[in-house]
Amino acid sequence: MANSDSSTATLSAPLPLARKKENVTPIGSKIAELNDSRTELLNRVQGLKQDLQSWRSKLDTQVKIYRDELSELKKSLNVEVVQLRTEFQELKNTLQQQQEDVTASLRNLGLQDSAGDGAQEAQEPKVDVEDQEVHSSAEEDIEKKDEN
């Protein structure tokens, strides 16, 4: 019996070593798989970082281009507004000159009466009010564009 106990003990001893070897092999392959997976993921992350950097660079370039274009448009619009103001002022001066010429002609003919003077005075502030409205509207537009 002692002999059978010792043979049983001998058989039972190699059994845990075999299990350890079986467990070690899958763990080693699992570690290798995990390392490969980790390397692959790191490469993918690196690629995504490079893509993101490229996209940011392209986006920054586009933003700069659009800002430059907007700046040029703003300058162009400001020049046009100044030109329109100048033209409007010239038209206003021409209109006033023509109005003065008509008034002088009527005086020379003796056809102007006191009611005509009142009508002329009523028209002049109207032109000034319209001029101020156009001028203030143009200034508001410029201020809004400057804010943007």
XYZ file of N, CA and C in Angstrom, residues 37-47:
33
model
N -1.377 43.795 -30.428
C -2.570 44.649 -30.453
C -2.227 46.056 -29.971
N -1.424 46.122 -28.922
C -1.012 47.424 -28.385
C -0.223 48.204 -29.432
N 0.713 47.524 -30.089
C 1.523 48.165 -31.131
C 0.633 48.667 -32.266
N -0.322 47.826 -32.654
C -1.241 48.216 -33.729
C -2.075 49.425 -33.319
N -2.576 49.407 -32.096
C -3.366 50.539 -31.605
C -2.526 51.813 -31.514
N -1.302 51.679 -31.045
C -0.419 52.850 -30.967
C -0.153 53.422 -32.355
N 0.037 52.530 -33.333
C 0.243 52.993 -34.709
C -1.000 53.701 -35.236
N -2.166 53.144 -34.931
C -3.410 53.781 -35.372
C -3.597 55.145 -34.712
N -3.304 55.206 -33.407
C -3.412 56.483 -32.685
C -2.442 57.497 -33.274
N -1.229 57.058 -33.573
C -0.233 57.956 -34.167
C -0.719 58.455 -35.524
N -1.291 57.548 -36.322
C -1.832 57.943 -37.624
C -2.971 58.938 -37.478
